Amino acid sequence: MKLEKIFNQKDELIGYAFYCPGCKSYHSSIIKPFANEKGASWTFNGNLESPTFHPSILSRVAFTANKKPPKVCHLFVVNGRLQFLSDCTHELAGQTIDMEDL
Ligand SMILES: [Zn+2]
């Protein structure tokens, strides 16, 4: 299994989380018709072993306490693979890798 299910307080399935080896943490995709706190949502191909989400997933962590540049992770999830875009600030920028089992 490449995904972990996310439920809301009404026990409705609203999305999935997956592990990102670039960030060494989890990202989540909230699937339509639900949306995350920023109003974003994704389509999902329904395949837990070979997931595809659309559009891309962008995670940006800003540091306000110091002058460090923001951490960016920007990727596509396509057929069970993570396609990291070149604007990622971690070492996997520009690479495509298989998703890890949880
Ligand atoms: Zn990431």
PDB file of N, CA and C and ligand atoms in Angstrom:
ATOM      1  N   MET A   1       0.845  -1.198   0.000  1.00  0.00           N
ATOM      2  CA  MET A   1       0.000   0.000   0.000  1.00  0.00           C
ATOM      3  C   MET A   1       0.882   1.250   0.000  1.00  0.00           C
ATOM      4  N   LYS A   2       0.564   2.150  -0.922  1.00  0.00           N
ATOM      5  CA  LYS A   2       1.375   3.365  -1.048  1.00  0.00           C
ATOM      6  C   LYS A   2       0.714   4.570  -0.364  1.00  0.00           C
ATOM      7  N   LEU A   3      -0.551   4.391   0.048  1.00  0.00           N
ATOM      8  CA  LEU A   3      -1.319   5.525   0.563  1.00  0.00           C
ATOM      9  C   LEU A   3      -1.946   5.192   1.901  1.00  0.00           C
ATOM     10  N   GLU A   4      -2.123   6.220   2.694  1.00  0.00           N
ATOM     11  CA  GLU A   4      -2.879   6.099   3.939  1.00  0.00           C
ATOM     12  C   GLU A   4      -4.139   6.943   3.801  1.00  0.00           C
ATOM     13  N   LYS A   5      -5.278   6.381   4.194  1.00  0.00           N
ATOM     14  CA  LYS A   5      -6.541   7.092   4.030  1.00  0.00           C
ATOM     15  C   LYS A   5      -6.692   8.195   5.074  1.00  0.00           C
ATOM     16  N   ILE A   6      -7.280   9.297   4.660  1.00  0.00           N
ATOM     17  CA  ILE A   6      -7.567  10.419   5.565  1.00  0.00           C
ATOM     18  C   ILE A   6      -9.083  10.565   5.665  1.00  0.00           C
ATOM     19  N   PHE A   7      -9.572  10.602   6.888  1.00  0.00           N
ATOM     20  CA  PHE A   7     -11.008  10.766   7.123  1.00  0.00           C
ATOM     21  C   PHE A   7     -11.265  12.090   7.828  1.00  0.00           C
ATOM     22  N   ASN A   8     -12.436  12.652   7.586  1.00  0.00           N
ATOM     23  CA  ASN A   8     -12.806  13.854   8.335  1.00  0.00           C
ATOM     24  C   ASN A   8     -13.568  13.448   9.607  1.00  0.00           C
ATOM     25  N   GLN A   9     -14.073  14.439  10.316  1.00  0.00           N
ATOM     26  CA  GLN A   9     -14.718  14.154  11.600  1.00  0.00           C
ATOM     27  C   GLN A   9     -16.034  13.401  11.439  1.00  0.00           C
ATOM     28  N   LYS A  10     -16.591  13.417  10.216  1.00  0.00           N
ATOM     29  CA  LYS A  10     -17.813  12.655   9.960  1.00  0.00           C
ATOM     30  C   LYS A  10     -17.498  11.267   9.436  1.00  0.00           C
ATOM     31  N   ASP A  11     -16.213  10.882   9.488  1.00  0.00           N
ATOM     32  CA  ASP A  11     -15.788   9.575   9.006  1.00  0.00           C
ATOM     33  C   ASP A  11     -15.917   9.409   7.494  1.00  0.00           C
ATOM     34  N   GLU A  12     -15.907  10.500   6.785  1.00  0.00           N
ATOM     35  CA  GLU A  12     -15.918  10.435   5.322  1.00  0.00           C
ATOM     36  C   GLU A  12     -14.476  10.385   4.826  1.00  0.00           C
ATOM     37  N   LEU A  13     -14.232   9.556   3.811  1.00  0.00           N
ATOM     38  CA  LEU A  13     -12.905   9.505   3.202  1.00  0.00           C
ATOM     39  C   LEU A  13     -12.705  10.765   2.368  1.00  0.00           C
ATOM     40  N   ILE A  14     -11.735  11.582   2.763  1.00  0.00           N
ATOM     41  CA  ILE A  14     -11.557  12.864   2.066  1.00  0.00           C
ATOM     42  C   ILE A  14     -10.237  12.954   1.317  1.00  0.00           C
ATOM     43  N   GLY A  15      -9.350  11.974   1.522  1.00  0.00           N
ATOM     44  CA  GLY A  15      -8.079  12.071   0.808  1.00  0.00           C
ATOM     45  C   GLY A  15      -7.097  11.007   1.251  1.00  0.00           C
ATOM     46  N   TYR A  16      -5.852  11.206   0.850  1.00  0.00           N
ATOM     47  CA  TYR A  16      -4.806  10.218   1.088  1.00  0.00           C
ATOM     48  C   TYR A  16      -3.505  10.914   1.439  1.00  0.00           C
ATOM     49  N   ALA A  17      -2.707  10.241   2.249  1.00  0.00           N
ATOM     50  CA  ALA A  17      -1.372  10.728   2.560  1.00  0.00           C
ATOM     51  C   ALA A  17      -0.362   9.731   2.004  1.00  0.00           C
ATOM     52  N   PHE A  18       0.792  10.237   1.606  1.00  0.00           N
ATOM     53  CA  PHE A  18       1.865   9.363   1.117  1.00  0.00           C
ATOM     54  C   PHE A  18       3.187   9.908   1.626  1.00  0.00           C
ATOM     55  N   TYR A  19       4.179   9.037   1.643  1.00  0.00           N
ATOM     56  CA  TYR A  19       5.478   9.431   2.172  1.00  0.00           C
ATOM     57  C   TYR A  19       6.316  10.080   1.076  1.00  0.00           C
ATOM     58  N   CYS A  20       6.936  11.191   1.416  1.00  0.00           N
ATOM     59  CA  CYS A  20       7.827  11.877   0.489  1.00  0.00           C
ATOM     60  C   CYS A  20       9.260  11.738   0.984  1.00  0.00           C
ATOM     61  N   PRO A  21      10.087  10.968   0.261  1.00  0.00           N
ATOM     62  CA  PRO A  21      11.471  10.789   0.698  1.00  0.00           C
ATOM     63  C   PRO A  21      12.310  12.055   0.516  1.00  0.00           C
ATOM     64  N   GLY A  22      11.830  12.996  -0.280  1.00  0.00           N
ATOM     65  CA  GLY A  22      12.555  14.266  -0.415  1.00  0.00           C
ATOM     66  C   GLY A  22      12.433  15.094   0.852  1.00  0.00           C
ATOM     67  N   CYS A  23      11.232  15.155   1.403  1.00  0.00           N
ATOM     68  CA  CYS A  23      10.974  15.939   2.624  1.00  0.00           C
ATOM     69  C   CYS A  23      11.124  15.084   3.879  1.00  0.00           C
ATOM     70  N   LYS A  24      11.205  13.762   3.706  1.00  0.00           N
ATOM     71  CA  LYS A  24      11.220  12.832   4.836  1.00  0.00           C
ATOM     72  C   LYS A  24      10.020  13.082   5.740  1.00  0.00           C
ATOM     73  N   SER A  25       8.879  13.310   5.095  1.00  0.00           N
ATOM     74  CA  SER A  25       7.635  13.500   5.827  1.00  0.00           C
ATOM     75  C   SER A  25       6.486  13.158   4.883  1.00  0.00           C
ATOM     76  N   TYR A  26       5.271  13.322   5.347  1.00  0.00           N
ATOM     77  CA  TYR A  26       4.100  12.968   4.560  1.00  0.00           C
ATOM     78  C   TYR A  26       3.498  14.188   3.886  1.00  0.00           C
ATOM     79  N   HIS A  27       2.963  13.964   2.678  1.00  0.00           N
ATOM     80  CA  HIS A  27       2.132  14.959   2.018  1.00  0.00           C
ATOM     81  C   HIS A  27       0.735  14.387   1.909  1.00  0.00           C
ATOM     82  N   SER A  28      -0.245  15.255   1.809  1.00  0.00           N
ATOM     83  CA  SER A  28      -1.606  14.755   1.672  1.00  0.00           C
ATOM     84  C   SER A  28      -2.271  15.350   0.444  1.00  0.00           C
ATOM     85  N   SER A  29      -3.135  14.540  -0.155  1.00  0.00           N
ATOM     86  CA  SER A  29      -3.970  14.978  -1.262  1.00  0.00           C
ATOM     87  C   SER A  29      -5.408  14.838  -0.820  1.00  0.00           C
ATOM     88  N   ILE A  30      -6.123  15.930  -0.786  1.00  0.00           N
ATOM     89  CA  ILE A  30      -7.547  15.901  -0.477  1.00  0.00           C
ATOM     90  C   ILE A  30      -8.286  15.786  -1.802  1.00  0.00           C
ATOM     91  N   ILE A  31      -9.142  14.773  -1.900  1.00  0.00           N
ATOM     92  CA  ILE A  31      -9.763  14.494  -3.199  1.00  0.00           C
ATOM     93  C   ILE A  31     -11.124  15.168  -3.309  1.00  0.00           C
ATOM     94  N   LYS A  32     -11.477  15.493  -4.552  1.00  0.00           N
ATOM     95  CA  LYS A  32     -12.767  16.126  -4.824  1.00  0.00           C
ATOM     96  C   LYS A  32     -13.900  15.204  -4.362  1.00  0.00           C
ATOM     97  N   PRO A  33     -15.013  15.741  -3.834  1.00  0.00           N
ATOM     98  CA  PRO A  33     -15.400  17.165  -3.774  1.00  0.00           C
ATOM     99  C   PRO A  33     -14.894  17.881  -2.516  1.00  0.00           C
ATOM    100  N   PHE A  34     -14.026  17.242  -1.757  1.00  0.00           N
ATOM    101  CA  PHE A  34     -13.501  17.886  -0.556  1.00  0.00           C
ATOM    102  C   PHE A  34     -12.330  18.795  -0.945  1.00  0.00           C
ATOM    103  N   ALA A  35     -11.878  19.632  -0.013  1.00  0.00           N
ATOM    104  CA  ALA A  35     -10.749  20.520  -0.296  1.00  0.00           C
ATOM    105  C   ALA A  35      -9.979  20.760   0.988  1.00  0.00           C
ATOM    106  N   ASN A  36      -8.701  21.057   0.839  1.00  0.00           N
ATOM    107  CA  ASN A  36      -7.891  21.319   2.033  1.00  0.00           C
ATOM    108  C   ASN A  36      -8.121  22.753   2.528  1.00  0.00           C
ATOM    109  N   GLU A  37      -7.362  23.152   3.549  1.00  0.00           N
ATOM    110  CA  GLU A  37      -7.607  24.453   4.176  1.00  0.00           C
ATOM    111  C   GLU A  37      -7.320  25.616   3.225  1.00  0.00           C
ATOM    112  N   LYS A  38      -6.573  25.331   2.152  1.00  0.00           N
ATOM    113  CA  LYS A  38      -6.310  26.390   1.165  1.00  0.00           C
ATOM    114  C   LYS A  38      -7.291  26.333  -0.002  1.00  0.00           C
ATOM    115  N   GLY A  39      -8.250  25.422   0.075  1.00  0.00           N
ATOM    116  CA  GLY A  39      -9.237  25.324  -0.997  1.00  0.00           C
ATOM    117  C   GLY A  39      -8.810  24.435  -2.149  1.00  0.00           C
ATOM    118  N   ALA A  40      -7.680  23.740  -1.998  1.00  0.00           N
ATOM    119  CA  ALA A  40      -7.168  22.904  -3.086  1.00  0.00           C
ATOM    120  C   ALA A  40      -7.698  21.472  -2.958  1.00  0.00           C
ATOM    121  N   SER A  41      -7.914  20.838  -4.111  1.00  0.00           N
ATOM    122  CA  SER A  41      -8.280  19.427  -4.113  1.00  0.00           C
ATOM    123  C   SER A  41      -7.763  18.792  -5.402  1.00  0.00           C
ATOM    124  N   TRP A  42      -7.747  17.458  -5.391  1.00  0.00           N
ATOM    125  CA  TRP A  42      -7.138  16.718  -6.490  1.00  0.00           C
ATOM    126  C   TRP A  42      -8.089  15.634  -6.990  1.00  0.00           C
ATOM    127  N   THR A  43      -7.870  15.211  -8.222  1.00  0.00           N
ATOM    128  CA  THR A  43      -8.526  14.002  -8.698  1.00  0.00           C
ATOM    129  C   THR A  43      -7.619  12.820  -8.399  1.00  0.00           C
ATOM    130  N   PHE A  44      -8.217  11.653  -8.260  1.00  0.00           N
ATOM    131  CA  PHE A  44      -7.486  10.444  -7.886  1.00  0.00           C
ATOM    132  C   PHE A  44      -7.960   9.314  -8.790  1.00  0.00           C
ATOM    133  N   ASN A  45      -7.036   8.480  -9.252  1.00  0.00           N
ATOM    134  CA  ASN A  45      -7.410   7.397 -10.169  1.00  0.00           C
ATOM    135  C   ASN A  45      -7.981   6.177  -9.442  1.00  0.00           C
ATOM    136  N   GLY A  46      -8.056   6.228  -8.097  1.00  0.00           N
ATOM    137  CA  GLY A  46      -8.678   5.146  -7.344  1.00  0.00           C
ATOM    138  C   GLY A  46      -7.793   3.938  -7.122  1.00  0.00           C
ATOM    139  N   ASN A  47      -6.549   3.992  -7.570  1.00  0.00           N
ATOM    140  CA  ASN A  47      -5.638   2.850  -7.466  1.00  0.00           C
ATOM    141  C   ASN A  47      -4.682   3.055  -6.286  1.00  0.00           C
ATOM    142  N   LEU A  48      -4.882   2.269  -5.210  1.00  0.00           N
ATOM    143  CA  LEU A  48      -4.072   2.452  -4.001  1.00  0.00           C
ATOM    144  C   LEU A  48      -2.632   1.984  -4.198  1.00  0.00           C
ATOM    145  N   GLU A  49      -2.399   1.090  -5.152  1.00  0.00           N
ATOM    146  CA  GLU A  49      -1.045   0.581  -5.382  1.00  0.00           C
ATOM    147  C   GLU A  49      -0.299   1.370  -6.450  1.00  0.00           C
ATOM    148  N   SER A  50      -1.041   2.027  -7.317  1.00  0.00           N
ATOM    149  CA  SER A  50      -0.416   2.775  -8.401  1.00  0.00           C
ATOM    150  C   SER A  50      -1.157   4.098  -8.591  1.00  0.00           C
ATOM    151  N   PRO A  51      -1.104   4.941  -7.548  1.00  0.00           N
ATOM    152  CA  PRO A  51      -1.948   6.137  -7.554  1.00  0.00           C
ATOM    153  C   PRO A  51      -1.490   7.209  -8.533  1.00  0.00           C
ATOM    154  N   THR A  52      -2.486   7.940  -9.024  1.00  0.00           N
ATOM    155  CA  THR A  52      -2.242   9.169  -9.780  1.00  0.00           C
ATOM    156  C   THR A  52      -3.140  10.251  -9.191  1.00  0.00           C
ATOM    157  N   PHE A  53      -2.524  11.380  -8.866  1.00  0.00           N
ATOM    158  CA  PHE A  53      -3.284  12.553  -8.439  1.00  0.00           C
ATOM    159  C   PHE A  53      -3.061  13.656  -9.456  1.00  0.00           C
ATOM    160  N   HIS A  54      -4.078  14.473  -9.623  1.00  0.00           N
ATOM    161  CA  HIS A  54      -3.937  15.604 -10.529  1.00  0.00           C
ATOM    162  C   HIS A  54      -4.662  16.802  -9.947  1.00  0.00           C
ATOM    163  N   PRO A  55      -4.126  18.010 -10.013  1.00  0.00           N
ATOM    164  CA  PRO A  55      -2.835  18.397 -10.617  1.00  0.00           C
ATOM    165  C   PRO A  55      -1.659  18.135  -9.689  1.00  0.00           C
ATOM    166  N   SER A  56      -0.573  18.852  -9.864  1.00  0.00           N
ATOM    167  CA  SER A  56       0.630  18.655  -9.053  1.00  0.00           C
ATOM    168  C   SER A  56       0.375  19.068  -7.605  1.00  0.00           C
ATOM    169  N   ILE A  57       1.231  18.610  -6.716  1.00  0.00           N
ATOM    170  CA  ILE A  57       1.124  18.890  -5.285  1.00  0.00           C
ATOM    171  C   ILE A  57       2.297  19.781  -4.895  1.00  0.00           C
ATOM    172  N   LEU A  58       1.967  20.927  -4.342  1.00  0.00           N
ATOM    173  CA  LEU A  58       2.997  21.906  -3.969  1.00  0.00           C
ATOM    174  C   LEU A  58       2.961  22.105  -2.465  1.00  0.00           C
ATOM    175  N   SER A  59       4.115  21.918  -1.844  1.00  0.00           N
ATOM    176  CA  SER A  59       4.239  22.140  -0.404  1.00  0.00           C
ATOM    177  C   SER A  59       5.325  23.179  -0.189  1.00  0.00           C
ATOM    178  N   ARG A  60       4.977  24.237   0.540  1.00  0.00           N
ATOM    179  CA  ARG A  60       5.921  25.331   0.729  1.00  0.00           C
ATOM    180  C   ARG A  60       5.919  25.681   2.208  1.00  0.00           C
ATOM    181  N   VAL A  61       7.089  25.590   2.814  1.00  0.00           N
ATOM    182  CA  VAL A  61       7.206  25.906   4.234  1.00  0.00           C
ATOM    183  C   VAL A  61       8.062  27.150   4.360  1.00  0.00           C
ATOM    184  N   ALA A  62       7.459  28.218   4.851  1.00  0.00           N
ATOM    185  CA  ALA A  62       8.191  29.469   5.019  1.00  0.00           C
ATOM    186  C   ALA A  62       8.709  29.565   6.445  1.00  0.00           C
ATOM    187  N   PHE A  63       9.867  30.161   6.566  1.00  0.00           N
ATOM    188  CA  PHE A  63      10.451  30.371   7.896  1.00  0.00           C
ATOM    189  C   PHE A  63      10.341  31.849   8.220  1.00  0.00           C
ATOM    190  N   THR A  64       9.590  32.174   9.239  1.00  0.00           N
ATOM    191  CA  THR A  64       9.420  33.582   9.575  1.00  0.00           C
ATOM    192  C   THR A  64      10.370  34.011  10.681  1.00  0.00           C
ATOM    193  N   ALA A  65      10.842  33.057  11.472  1.00  0.00           N
ATOM    194  CA  ALA A  65      11.663  33.419  12.623  1.00  0.00           C
ATOM    195  C   ALA A  65      13.092  33.771  12.227  1.00  0.00           C
ATOM    196  N   ASN A  66      13.533  33.291  11.060  1.00  0.00           N
ATOM    197  CA  ASN A  66      14.887  33.625  10.632  1.00  0.00           C
ATOM    198  C   ASN A  66      14.868  33.932   9.139  1.00  0.00           C
ATOM    199  N   LYS A  67      16.015  34.137   8.553  1.00  0.00           N
ATOM    200  CA  LYS A  67      16.076  34.591   7.160  1.00  0.00           C
ATOM    201  C   LYS A  67      16.271  33.436   6.178  1.00  0.00           C
ATOM    202  N   LYS A  68      16.055  32.196   6.635  1.00  0.00           N
ATOM    203  CA  LYS A  68      16.255  31.064   5.735  1.00  0.00           C
ATOM    204  C   LYS A  68      15.237  31.105   4.592  1.00  0.00           C
ATOM    205  N   PRO A  69      15.640  30.712   3.378  1.00  0.00           N
ATOM    206  CA  PRO A  69      14.678  30.659   2.283  1.00  0.00           C
ATOM    207  C   PRO A  69      13.634  29.573   2.537  1.00  0.00           C
ATOM    208  N   PRO A  70      12.452  29.703   1.937  1.00  0.00           N
ATOM    209  CA  PRO A  70      11.410  28.694   2.172  1.00  0.00           C
ATOM    210  C   PRO A  70      11.806  27.334   1.626  1.00  0.00           C
ATOM    211  N   LYS A  71      11.272  26.284   2.259  1.00  0.00           N
ATOM    212  CA  LYS A  71      11.434  24.918   1.762  1.00  0.00           C
ATOM    213  C   LYS A  71      10.298  24.628   0.800  1.00  0.00           C
ATOM    214  N   VAL A  72      10.646  24.163  -0.387  1.00  0.00           N
ATOM    215  CA  VAL A  72       9.634  23.894  -1.406  1.00  0.00           C
ATOM    216  C   VAL A  72       9.714  22.440  -1.847  1.00  0.00           C
ATOM    217  N   CYS A  73       8.562  21.797  -1.954  1.00  0.00           N
ATOM    218  CA  CYS A  73       8.471  20.473  -2.563  1.00  0.00           C
ATOM    219  C   CYS A  73       7.311  20.526  -3.548  1.00  0.00           C
ATOM    220  N   HIS A  74       7.585  20.171  -4.786  1.00  0.00           N
ATOM    221  CA  HIS A  74       6.592  20.298  -5.854  1.00  0.00           C
ATOM    222  C   HIS A  74       6.691  19.048  -6.706  1.00  0.00           C
ATOM    223  N   LEU A  75       5.619  18.287  -6.765  1.00  0.00           N
ATOM    224  CA  LEU A  75       5.718  17.005  -7.458  1.00  0.00           C
ATOM    225  C   LEU A  75       4.395  16.620  -8.106  1.00  0.00           C
ATOM    226  N   PHE A  76       4.513  15.728  -9.081  1.00  0.00           N
ATOM    227  CA  PHE A  76       3.374  15.012  -9.627  1.00  0.00           C
ATOM    228  C   PHE A  76       3.417  13.590  -9.088  1.00  0.00           C
ATOM    229  N   VAL A  77       2.242  13.030  -8.790  1.00  0.00           N
ATOM    230  CA  VAL A  77       2.119  11.615  -8.451  1.00  0.00           C
ATOM    231  C   VAL A  77       1.443  10.951  -9.645  1.00  0.00           C
ATOM    232  N   VAL A  78       2.176  10.096 -10.352  1.00  0.00           N
ATOM    233  CA  VAL A  78       1.676   9.480 -11.586  1.00  0.00           C
ATOM    234  C   VAL A  78       1.983   7.987 -11.562  1.00  0.00           C
ATOM    235  N   ASN A  79       0.935   7.180 -11.587  1.00  0.00           N
ATOM    236  CA  ASN A  79       1.080   5.719 -11.668  1.00  0.00           C
ATOM    237  C   ASN A  79       2.059   5.165 -10.633  1.00  0.00           C
ATOM    238  N   GLY A  80       1.939   5.639  -9.397  1.00  0.00           N
ATOM    239  CA  GLY A  80       2.773   5.132  -8.318  1.00  0.00           C
ATOM    240  C   GLY A  80       4.188   5.668  -8.298  1.00  0.00           C
ATOM    241  N   ARG A  81       4.445   6.688  -9.078  1.00  0.00           N
ATOM    242  CA  ARG A  81       5.778   7.290  -9.088  1.00  0.00           C
ATOM    243  C   ARG A  81       5.678   8.762  -8.702  1.00  0.00           C
ATOM    244  N   LEU A  82       6.731   9.244  -8.051  1.00  0.00           N
ATOM    245  CA  LEU A  82       6.799  10.651  -7.651  1.00  0.00           C
ATOM    246  C   LEU A  82       7.721  11.373  -8.623  1.00  0.00           C
ATOM    247  N   GLN A  83       7.166  12.340  -9.322  1.00  0.00           N
ATOM    248  CA  GLN A  83       7.953  13.130 -10.279  1.00  0.00           C
ATOM    249  C   GLN A  83       8.233  14.486  -9.638  1.00  0.00           C
ATOM    250  N   PHE A  84       9.440  14.641  -9.106  1.00  0.00           N
ATOM    251  CA  PHE A  84       9.792  15.894  -8.439  1.00  0.00           C
ATOM    252  C   PHE A  84      10.189  16.940  -9.472  1.00  0.00           C
ATOM    253  N   LEU A  85       9.629  18.122  -9.344  1.00  0.00           N
ATOM    254  CA  LEU A  85       9.917  19.193 -10.293  1.00  0.00           C
ATOM    255  C   LEU A  85      11.178  19.930  -9.860  1.00  0.00           C
ATOM    256  N   SER A  86      11.678  20.751 -10.774  1.00  0.00           N
ATOM    257  CA  SER A  86      12.993  21.357 -10.549  1.00  0.00           C
ATOM    258  C   SER A  86      12.963  22.455  -9.495  1.00  0.00           C
ATOM    259  N   ASP A  87      11.756  22.920  -9.099  1.00  0.00           N
ATOM    260  CA  ASP A  87      11.726  23.961  -8.064  1.00  0.00           C
ATOM    261  C   ASP A  87      11.751  23.396  -6.644  1.00  0.00           C
ATOM    262  N   CYS A  88      11.869  22.084  -6.486  1.00  0.00           N
ATOM    263  CA  CYS A  88      12.059  21.507  -5.147  1.00  0.00           C
ATOM    264  C   CYS A  88      13.375  22.000  -4.563  1.00  0.00           C
ATOM    265  N   THR A  89      13.399  22.249  -3.269  1.00  0.00           N
ATOM    266  CA  THR A  89      14.649  22.681  -2.637  1.00  0.00           C
ATOM    267  C   THR A  89      15.410  21.499  -2.044  1.00  0.00           C
ATOM    268  N   HIS A  90      14.855  20.288  -2.125  1.00  0.00           N
ATOM    269  CA  HIS A  90      15.575  19.130  -1.582  1.00  0.00           C
ATOM    270  C   HIS A  90      16.344  18.394  -2.678  1.00  0.00           C
ATOM    271  N   GLU A  91      17.052  17.358  -2.268  1.00  0.00           N
ATOM    272  CA  GLU A  91      18.017  16.691  -3.146  1.00  0.00           C
ATOM    273  C   GLU A  91      17.368  15.887  -4.282  1.00  0.00           C
ATOM    274  N   LEU A  92      16.068  15.629  -4.214  1.00  0.00           N
ATOM    275  CA  LEU A  92      15.414  14.836  -5.256  1.00  0.00           C
ATOM    276  C   LEU A  92      14.814  15.702  -6.366  1.00  0.00           C
ATOM    277  N   ALA A  93      15.106  16.992  -6.363  1.00  0.00           N
ATOM    278  CA  ALA A  93      14.604  17.880  -7.410  1.00  0.00           C
ATOM    279  C   ALA A  93      14.955  17.341  -8.779  1.00  0.00           C
ATOM    280  N   GLY A  94      13.966  17.318  -9.679  1.00  0.00           N
ATOM    281  CA  GLY A  94      14.201  16.887 -11.048  1.00  0.00           C
ATOM    282  C   GLY A  94      14.220  15.377 -11.236  1.00  0.00           C
ATOM    283  N   GLN A  95      14.047  14.604 -10.164  1.00  0.00           N
ATOM    284  CA  GLN A  95      14.106  13.141 -10.275  1.00  0.00           C
ATOM    285  C   GLN A  95      12.718  12.524 -10.204  1.00  0.00           C
ATOM    286  N   THR A  96      12.593  11.322 -10.751  1.00  0.00           N
ATOM    287  CA  THR A  96      11.363  10.547 -10.669  1.00  0.00           C
ATOM    288  C   THR A  96      11.692   9.235  -9.973  1.00  0.00           C
ATOM    289  N   ILE A  97      10.941   8.925  -8.919  1.00  0.00           N
ATOM    290  CA  ILE A  97      11.231   7.703  -8.154  1.00  0.00           C
ATOM    291  C   ILE A  97       9.936   6.964  -7.826  1.00  0.00           C
ATOM    292  N   ASP A  98      10.048   5.680  -7.557  1.00  0.00           N
ATOM    293  CA  ASP A  98       8.891   4.881  -7.149  1.00  0.00           C
ATOM    294  C   ASP A  98       8.448   5.270  -5.748  1.00  0.00           C
ATOM    295  N   MET A  99       7.125   5.256  -5.525  1.00  0.00           N
ATOM    296  CA  MET A  99       6.606   5.511  -4.177  1.00  0.00           C
ATOM    297  C   MET A  99       6.997   4.368  -3.260  1.00  0.00           C
ATOM    298  N   GLU A 100       7.149   4.676  -1.977  1.00  0.00           N
ATOM    299  CA  GLU A 100       7.502   3.662  -1.000  1.00  0.00           C
ATOM    300  C   GLU A 100       6.234   3.076  -0.373  1.00  0.00           C
ATOM    301  N   ASP A 101       6.312   1.791  -0.020  1.00  0.00           N
ATOM    302  CA  ASP A 101       5.231   1.181   0.743  1.00  0.00           C
ATOM    303  C   ASP A 101       5.213   1.766   2.142  1.00  0.00           C
ATOM    304  N   LEU A 102       4.006   1.945   2.671  1.00  0.00           N
ATOM    305  CA  LEU A 102       3.897   2.496   4.034  1.00  0.00           C
ATOM    306  C   LEU A 102       3.935   1.377   5.059  1.00  0.00           C
TER     307      LEU A 102
HETATM  308 ZN    ZN B   1       8.047  16.487  -0.376  1.00  0.00          ZN
END
